[in-house]
XYZ file of C-alpha atoms in Angstrom:
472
model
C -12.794 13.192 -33.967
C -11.263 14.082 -37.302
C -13.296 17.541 -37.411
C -12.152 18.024 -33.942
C -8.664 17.843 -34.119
C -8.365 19.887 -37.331
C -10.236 22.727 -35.352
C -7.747 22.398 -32.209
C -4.889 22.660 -35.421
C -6.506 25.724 -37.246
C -7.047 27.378 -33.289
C -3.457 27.056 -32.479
C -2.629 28.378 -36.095
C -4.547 31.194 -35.400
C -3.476 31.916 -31.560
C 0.556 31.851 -33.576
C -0.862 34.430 -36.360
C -2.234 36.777 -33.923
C 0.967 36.854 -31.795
C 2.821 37.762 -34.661
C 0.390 39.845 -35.582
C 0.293 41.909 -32.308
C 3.633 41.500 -31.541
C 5.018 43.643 -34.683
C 5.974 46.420 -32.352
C 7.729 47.030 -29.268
C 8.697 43.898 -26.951
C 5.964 41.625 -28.003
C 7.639 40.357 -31.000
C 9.989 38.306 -28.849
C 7.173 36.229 -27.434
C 5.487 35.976 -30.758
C 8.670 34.553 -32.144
C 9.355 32.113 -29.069
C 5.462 30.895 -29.689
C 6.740 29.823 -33.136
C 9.796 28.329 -32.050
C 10.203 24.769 -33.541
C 10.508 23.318 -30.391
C 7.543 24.424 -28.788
C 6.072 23.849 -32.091
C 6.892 20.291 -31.553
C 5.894 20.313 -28.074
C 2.988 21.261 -29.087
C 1.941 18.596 -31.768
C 3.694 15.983 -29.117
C 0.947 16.836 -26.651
C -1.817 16.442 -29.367
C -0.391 12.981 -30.374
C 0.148 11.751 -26.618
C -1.645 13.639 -24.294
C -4.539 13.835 -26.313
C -4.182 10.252 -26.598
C -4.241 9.623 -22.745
C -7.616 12.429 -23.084
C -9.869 10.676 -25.463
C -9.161 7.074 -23.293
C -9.982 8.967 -19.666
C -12.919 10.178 -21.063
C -14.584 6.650 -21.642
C -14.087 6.189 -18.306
C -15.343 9.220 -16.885
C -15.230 9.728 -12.923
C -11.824 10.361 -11.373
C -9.958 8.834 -13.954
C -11.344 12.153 -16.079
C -10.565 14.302 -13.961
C -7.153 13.743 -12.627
C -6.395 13.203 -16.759
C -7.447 16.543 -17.224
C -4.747 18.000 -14.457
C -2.579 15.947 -16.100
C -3.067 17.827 -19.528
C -2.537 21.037 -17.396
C 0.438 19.822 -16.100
C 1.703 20.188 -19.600
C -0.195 22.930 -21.025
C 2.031 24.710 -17.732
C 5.232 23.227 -19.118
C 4.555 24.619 -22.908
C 4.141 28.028 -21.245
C 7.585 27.637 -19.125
C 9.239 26.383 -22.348
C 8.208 29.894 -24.302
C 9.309 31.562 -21.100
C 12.350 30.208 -21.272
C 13.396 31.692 -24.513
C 12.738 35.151 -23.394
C 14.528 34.776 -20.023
C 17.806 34.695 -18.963
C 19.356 31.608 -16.900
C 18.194 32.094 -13.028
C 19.870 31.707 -10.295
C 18.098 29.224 -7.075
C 15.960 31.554 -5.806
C 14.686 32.661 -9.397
C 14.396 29.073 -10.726
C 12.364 28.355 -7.148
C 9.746 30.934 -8.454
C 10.053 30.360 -12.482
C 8.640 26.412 -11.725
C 5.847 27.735 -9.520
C 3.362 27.199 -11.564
C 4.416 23.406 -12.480
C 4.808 22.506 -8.616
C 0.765 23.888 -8.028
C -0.152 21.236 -10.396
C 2.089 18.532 -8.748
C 0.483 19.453 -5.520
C -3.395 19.579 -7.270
C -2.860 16.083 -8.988
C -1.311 14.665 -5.470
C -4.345 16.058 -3.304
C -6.516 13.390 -5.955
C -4.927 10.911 -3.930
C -5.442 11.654 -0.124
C -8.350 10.116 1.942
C -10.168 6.928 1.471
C -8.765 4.807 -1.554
C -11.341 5.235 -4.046
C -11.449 2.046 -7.417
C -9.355 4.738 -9.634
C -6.791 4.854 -7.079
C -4.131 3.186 -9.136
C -4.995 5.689 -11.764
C -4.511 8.845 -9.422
C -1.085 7.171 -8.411
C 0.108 6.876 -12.225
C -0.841 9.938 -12.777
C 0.280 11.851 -9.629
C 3.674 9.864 -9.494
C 4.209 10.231 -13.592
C 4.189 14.123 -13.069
C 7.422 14.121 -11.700
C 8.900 13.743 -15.289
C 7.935 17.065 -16.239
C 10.680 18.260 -13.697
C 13.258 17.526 -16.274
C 12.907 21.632 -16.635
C 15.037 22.310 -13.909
C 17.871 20.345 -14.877
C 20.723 22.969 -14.751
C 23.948 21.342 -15.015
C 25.677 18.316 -13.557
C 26.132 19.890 -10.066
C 22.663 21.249 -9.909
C 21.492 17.549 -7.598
C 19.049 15.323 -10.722
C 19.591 12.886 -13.332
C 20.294 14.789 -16.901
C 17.009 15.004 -18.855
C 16.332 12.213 -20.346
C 17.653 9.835 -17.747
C 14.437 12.323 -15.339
C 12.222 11.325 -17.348
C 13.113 7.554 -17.703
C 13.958 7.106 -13.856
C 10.343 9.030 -13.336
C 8.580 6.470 -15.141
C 10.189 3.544 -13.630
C 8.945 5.084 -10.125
C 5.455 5.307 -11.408
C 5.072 2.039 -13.631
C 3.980 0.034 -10.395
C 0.949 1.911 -10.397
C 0.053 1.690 -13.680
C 0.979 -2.086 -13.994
C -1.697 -2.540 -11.473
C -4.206 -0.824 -14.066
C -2.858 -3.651 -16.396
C -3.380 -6.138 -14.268
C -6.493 -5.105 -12.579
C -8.811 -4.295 -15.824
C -7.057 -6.611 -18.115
C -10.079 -9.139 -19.149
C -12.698 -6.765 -17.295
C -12.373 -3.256 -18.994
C -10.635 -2.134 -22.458
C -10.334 0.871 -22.014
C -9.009 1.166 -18.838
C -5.740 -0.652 -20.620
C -5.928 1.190 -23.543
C -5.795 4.249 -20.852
C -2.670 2.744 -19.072
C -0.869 2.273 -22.070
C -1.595 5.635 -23.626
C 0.001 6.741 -20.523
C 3.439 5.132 -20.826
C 3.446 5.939 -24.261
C 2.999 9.437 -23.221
C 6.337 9.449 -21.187
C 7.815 6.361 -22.819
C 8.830 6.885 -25.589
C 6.446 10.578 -26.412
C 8.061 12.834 -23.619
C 11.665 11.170 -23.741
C 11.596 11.375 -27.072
C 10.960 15.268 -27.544
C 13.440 16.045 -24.277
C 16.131 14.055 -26.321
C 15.129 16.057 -29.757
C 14.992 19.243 -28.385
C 16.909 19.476 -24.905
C 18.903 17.021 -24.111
C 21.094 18.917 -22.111
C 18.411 21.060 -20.438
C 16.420 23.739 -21.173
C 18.192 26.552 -23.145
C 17.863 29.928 -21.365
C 18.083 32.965 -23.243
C 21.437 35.139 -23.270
C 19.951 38.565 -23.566
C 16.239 38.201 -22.392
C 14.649 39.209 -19.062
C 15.882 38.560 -15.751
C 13.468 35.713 -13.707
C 12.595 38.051 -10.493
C 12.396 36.042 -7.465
C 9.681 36.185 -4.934
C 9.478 39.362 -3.267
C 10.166 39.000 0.259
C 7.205 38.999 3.051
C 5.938 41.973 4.097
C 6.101 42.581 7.676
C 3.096 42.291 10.090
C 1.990 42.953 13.097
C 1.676 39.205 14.387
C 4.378 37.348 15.923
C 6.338 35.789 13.311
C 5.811 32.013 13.051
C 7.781 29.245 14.423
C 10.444 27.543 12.276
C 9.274 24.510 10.976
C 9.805 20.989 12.307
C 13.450 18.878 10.703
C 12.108 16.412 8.908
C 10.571 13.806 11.195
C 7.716 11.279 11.872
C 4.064 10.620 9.454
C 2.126 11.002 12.223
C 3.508 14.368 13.495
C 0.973 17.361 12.112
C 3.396 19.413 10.867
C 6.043 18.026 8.360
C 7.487 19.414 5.384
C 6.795 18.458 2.006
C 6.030 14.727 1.345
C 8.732 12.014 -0.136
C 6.258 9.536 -1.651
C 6.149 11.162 -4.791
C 9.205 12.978 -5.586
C 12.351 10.933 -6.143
C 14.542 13.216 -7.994
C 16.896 15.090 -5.060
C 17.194 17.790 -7.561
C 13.742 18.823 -7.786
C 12.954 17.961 -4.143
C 15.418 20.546 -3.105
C 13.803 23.087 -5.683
C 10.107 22.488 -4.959
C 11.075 22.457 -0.900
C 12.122 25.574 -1.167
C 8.630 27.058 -3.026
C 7.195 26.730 0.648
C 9.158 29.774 1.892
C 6.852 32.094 0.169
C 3.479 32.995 1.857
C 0.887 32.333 0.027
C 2.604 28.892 -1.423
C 3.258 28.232 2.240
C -0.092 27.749 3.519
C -1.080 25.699 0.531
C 1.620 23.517 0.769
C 1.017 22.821 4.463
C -2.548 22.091 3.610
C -1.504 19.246 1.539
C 0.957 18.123 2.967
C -1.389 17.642 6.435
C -3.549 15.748 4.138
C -0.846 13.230 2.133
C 0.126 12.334 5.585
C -3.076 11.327 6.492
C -3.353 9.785 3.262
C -0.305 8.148 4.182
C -1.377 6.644 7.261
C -4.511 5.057 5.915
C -2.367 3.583 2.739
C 0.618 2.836 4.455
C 0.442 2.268 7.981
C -3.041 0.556 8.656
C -4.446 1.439 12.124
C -1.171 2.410 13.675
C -2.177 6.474 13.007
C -5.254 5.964 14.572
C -3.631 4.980 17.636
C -0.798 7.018 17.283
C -2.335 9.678 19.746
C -3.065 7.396 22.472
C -0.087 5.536 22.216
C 1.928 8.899 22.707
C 1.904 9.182 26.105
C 3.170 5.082 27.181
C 6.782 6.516 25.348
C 9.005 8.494 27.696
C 8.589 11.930 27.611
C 12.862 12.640 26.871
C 12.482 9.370 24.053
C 9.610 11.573 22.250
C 11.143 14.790 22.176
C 14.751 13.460 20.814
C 13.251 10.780 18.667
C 10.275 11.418 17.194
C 8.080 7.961 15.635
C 8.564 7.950 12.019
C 6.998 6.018 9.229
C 7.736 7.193 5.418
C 9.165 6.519 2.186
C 12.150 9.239 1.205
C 12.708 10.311 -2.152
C 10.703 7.508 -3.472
C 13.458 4.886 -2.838
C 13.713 3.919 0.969
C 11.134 3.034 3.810
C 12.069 4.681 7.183
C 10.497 3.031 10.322
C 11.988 4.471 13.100
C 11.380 4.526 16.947
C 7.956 2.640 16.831
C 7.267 1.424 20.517
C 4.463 -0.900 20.935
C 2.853 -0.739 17.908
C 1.977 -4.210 16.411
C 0.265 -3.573 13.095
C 2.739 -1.595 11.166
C 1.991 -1.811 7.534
C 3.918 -1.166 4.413
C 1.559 -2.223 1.617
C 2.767 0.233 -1.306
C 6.359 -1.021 -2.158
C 8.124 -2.374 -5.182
C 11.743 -3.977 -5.927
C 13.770 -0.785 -5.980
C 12.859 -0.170 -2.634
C 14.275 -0.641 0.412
C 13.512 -0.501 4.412
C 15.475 0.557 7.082
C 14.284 -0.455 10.103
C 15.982 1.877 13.333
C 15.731 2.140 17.347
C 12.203 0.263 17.233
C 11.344 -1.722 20.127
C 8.014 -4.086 20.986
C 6.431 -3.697 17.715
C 5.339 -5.596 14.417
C 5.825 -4.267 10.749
C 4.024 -6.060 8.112
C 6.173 -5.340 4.521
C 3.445 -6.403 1.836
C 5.097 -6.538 -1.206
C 8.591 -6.907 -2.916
C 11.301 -4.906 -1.862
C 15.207 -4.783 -2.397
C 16.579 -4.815 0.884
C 15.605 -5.107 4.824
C 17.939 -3.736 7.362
C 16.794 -4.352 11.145
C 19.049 -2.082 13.457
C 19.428 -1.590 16.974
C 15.583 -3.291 17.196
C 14.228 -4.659 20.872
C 11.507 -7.185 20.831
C 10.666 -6.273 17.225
C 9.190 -8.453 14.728
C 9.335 -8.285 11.063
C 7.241 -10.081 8.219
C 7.694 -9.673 4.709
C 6.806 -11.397 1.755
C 9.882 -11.292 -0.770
C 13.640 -9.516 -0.769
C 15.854 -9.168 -4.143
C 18.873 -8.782 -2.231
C 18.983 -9.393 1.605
C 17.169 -9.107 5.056
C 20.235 -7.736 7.224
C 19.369 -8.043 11.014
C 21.952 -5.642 13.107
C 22.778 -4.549 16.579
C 19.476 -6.069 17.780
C 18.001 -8.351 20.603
C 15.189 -10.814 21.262
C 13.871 -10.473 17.201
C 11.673 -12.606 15.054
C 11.260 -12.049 11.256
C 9.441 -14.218 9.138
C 9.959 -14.566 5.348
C 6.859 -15.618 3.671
C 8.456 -15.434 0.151
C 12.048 -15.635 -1.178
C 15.141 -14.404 0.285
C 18.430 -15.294 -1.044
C 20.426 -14.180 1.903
C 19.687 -13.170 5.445
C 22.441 -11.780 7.774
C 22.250 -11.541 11.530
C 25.544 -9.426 12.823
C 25.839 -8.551 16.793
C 22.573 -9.796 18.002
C 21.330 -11.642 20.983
C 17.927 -13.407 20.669
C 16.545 -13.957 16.772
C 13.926 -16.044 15.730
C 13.832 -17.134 11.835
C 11.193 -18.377 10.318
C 11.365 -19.318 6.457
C 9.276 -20.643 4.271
C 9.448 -23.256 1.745
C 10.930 -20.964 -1.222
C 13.035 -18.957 1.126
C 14.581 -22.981 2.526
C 17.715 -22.197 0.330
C 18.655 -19.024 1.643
C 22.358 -18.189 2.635
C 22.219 -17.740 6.548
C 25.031 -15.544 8.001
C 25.773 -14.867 11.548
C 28.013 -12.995 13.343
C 29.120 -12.070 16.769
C 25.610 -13.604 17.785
C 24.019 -15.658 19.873
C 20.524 -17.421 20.727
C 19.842 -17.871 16.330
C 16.730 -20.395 15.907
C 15.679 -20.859 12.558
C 12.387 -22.605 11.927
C 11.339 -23.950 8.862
C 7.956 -25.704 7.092
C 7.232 -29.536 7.665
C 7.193 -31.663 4.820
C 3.030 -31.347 4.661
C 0.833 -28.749 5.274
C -0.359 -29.939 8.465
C 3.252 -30.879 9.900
C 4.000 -28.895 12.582
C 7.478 -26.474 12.123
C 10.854 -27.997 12.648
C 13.320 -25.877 15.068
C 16.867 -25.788 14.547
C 19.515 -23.948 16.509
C 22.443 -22.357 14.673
C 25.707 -22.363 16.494
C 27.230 -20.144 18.198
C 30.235 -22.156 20.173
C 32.738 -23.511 17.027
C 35.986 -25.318 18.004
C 39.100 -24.463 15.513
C 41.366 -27.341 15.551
C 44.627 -27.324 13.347
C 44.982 -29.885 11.260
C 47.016 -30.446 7.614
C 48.735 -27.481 7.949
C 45.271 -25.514 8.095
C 42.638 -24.621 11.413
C 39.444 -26.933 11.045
C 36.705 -25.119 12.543
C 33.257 -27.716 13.457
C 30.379 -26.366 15.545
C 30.312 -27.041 19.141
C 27.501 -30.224 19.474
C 25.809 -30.528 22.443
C 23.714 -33.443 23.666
C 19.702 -32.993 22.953
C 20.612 -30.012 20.062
């Protein structure tokens, strides 16, 4: 290991000697002196200490956990070569930034095809590593108003999106395989503290963009052809549609989403993007939404034709952060299974379904649902039910509030660690809340919350007492 690390040293030596070498004359001394910069320098010995770190544990474990490592060392072999670049180049604008991080979004979109299809036993480690390449966006960070966290904070907020993944690593090989762990951990240290670390040494601000270099061209615009020119694409709309743009699961920074979005308007990226894109949403439906995709065709024609056209079905995670189910009709095995705590789920215009939230998650919101039912495990903050009628939810966790506001028709049902919740209603009616007997085998107690009071004043103050009525 020794041997081969000094020869990886004395090659890189070399590669820097030869660039000054042949870059004596005319314009190639600028790149020779960028190569020796003391930031890509450091860049450089940063990948040898973490990536190569994350390397040597992937390859006792071989298979997919190999080879999405070894995109992942490409990933940043791509960003040393935009950091060079960006000491012979001057600042872009959009359009020439949109071009500039081509080359970094391929990768993203290479190490996110590793996770489409059939879950595979490395899934968890495609995840971490797919999700974790986010950080590297940090390169686009342009100023305050340009939409993303400053630098450091990218790279940080990055991790935090992909940790679930790679807790599940932990968790998963933990007494079974060492070196899956030592794997997982190499890979936090990698971001945590080895990337953060050199982004707050070096460019804490942002990349710094040569005054006087070369202009970053943008992409040349399409030729024309013969054919009919293609049909605008679809707004943003539903999984299960075949055409959507660019996926949310993975990229949570607005910034970057914004910038890599707009990589799709050239040609050749187009096509390629599209591909994948076709394919994560498939990937999607398998992971995310159980059968429901497989029916979704079938199930098509029972909705109205005017409902389909103005509200398309829609099942996805945005920008990392927030679960959007919207106008589901009859579908009864909804799934969210991928989910942590700084998520949350908004729930919209769904009616005659059931949607199964597996996991923690900050916050439910149920609004302007018809015969919908909801089941979820645990909430940090609240289950808000809104605007709805005839709904049943059923907490099989914790929950330390639940709100119902303007609904007719709502069926509670809590269970024992989710008894002390804070119950708020307003401006409803028809609230039954059931809870657990006192032993397994008891059957569930019903009680009806009020929704008559009587406001008597008394003291100097109104006294308000639900209305009782006899057999409540």
């Amino acid at each position: 290991m020794m041997d081969e690390k000094l020869v990886q040293r004395l090659e890189s030596a070399v590669a820097r000697l030869e660039l000054l070498a042949g870059g004596s004359g005319g314009g190639g001394g600028d790149a020779a002196a960028e190569a020796v910069d003391p930031s890509v320098i450091a860049f450089e010995e940063f990948m040898e200490q973490y990536v190569g770190r994350v390397m040597s544990g992937a390859k006792k474990i071989g298979g997919q956990v190999e080879d999405v490592t070894k995109v992942l060392e490409q990933a940043f072999c791509v960003q040393k070569e935009l950091l060079v670049k960006i000491k012979q180049s001057q600042k872009p604008d959009m359009a020439g930034l949109v071009e500039f991080l081509k080359p970094l979004n391929e990768v993203i979109i290479k190490a996110n095809a590793m996770t489409e299809g059939r879950r595979s036993d490395s899934f968890n480690h495609l995840k971490s590593v797919a999700d974790t390449i986010s950080a590297l966006a940090w390169i686009a960070y342009t100023g305050k108003d340009c939409g993303m966290s400053m630098p450091i904070a990218h790279v940080e907020e990055s991790w935090q999106m992909a940790e679930f993944y790679n807790n599940k690593v932990l968790v998963e090989y933990r007494n079974k395989d060492p070196n899956h762990v030592e794997w997982a951990k190499a890979l936090k240290e990698l971001y945590v503290p080895g990337l953060r670390d050199y982004v707050k040494a070096h460019y804490p601000l942002g990349p710094v963009w040569s005054a006087t270099g070369k202009i970053v061209a943008s992409a040349p615009p399409k030729a024309p052809t013969s054919k009919a020119p293609a049909p605008p694409p679809p707004p943003p709309a539903s999984l299960f549609t075949s055409e959507t743009p660019q996926p949310s699961s993975s990229r949570p920074k607005v910034g970057m989403s914004a910038v890599f979005q707009e990589i799709s308007s050239g040609t050749p990226v187009t096509s390629g993007l599209r591909k994948v894109t076709d394919d994560m949403k498939t990937k999607n439906r398998a992971d995310r939404a159980g059968v429901v995709a497989a029916s979704e065709k079938s199930s098509r024609g029972t909705t109205s034709s005017s409902f389909s056209k103005t509200a398309p079905p829609k099942l996805e995670l945005q920008m990392g952060r927030k679960w959007v189910v919207e106008y589901q009709i009859g579908k009864k095995n909804l799934v969210i299974d991928d989910c942590d705590a700084k998520q949350t789920v908004y729930i919209f215009g769904c009616k005659d379904s059931v949607l199964q939230i597996q996991g923690k998650v900050n916050n439910i919101t149920i609004d302007k649902c018809t015969k919908m039912g909801v089941v979820f495990k645990d909430v940090v903050a609240a289950c808000e039910i809104v605007n709805c009628s005839g709904v049943e939810v059923q907490c099989q966790g914790s929950a330390p509030t639940i709100s119902v506001d303007n609904t007719g028709g709502c069926q509670l049902y809590l269970s024992k660690d989710s008894l002390g919740a804070s119950i708020t209603t307003a401006k409803s009616s028809e609230i039954n809340v059931l809870v657990p007997g006192v032993d397994a085998g008891d059957d569930w107690g019903e009680h009806a919350l009020p929704q008559q009071f009587v406001h008597a004043y008394k003291d100097g103050q109104f006294v308000t007492t639900p209305v009782s009525h006899s057999g409540g």
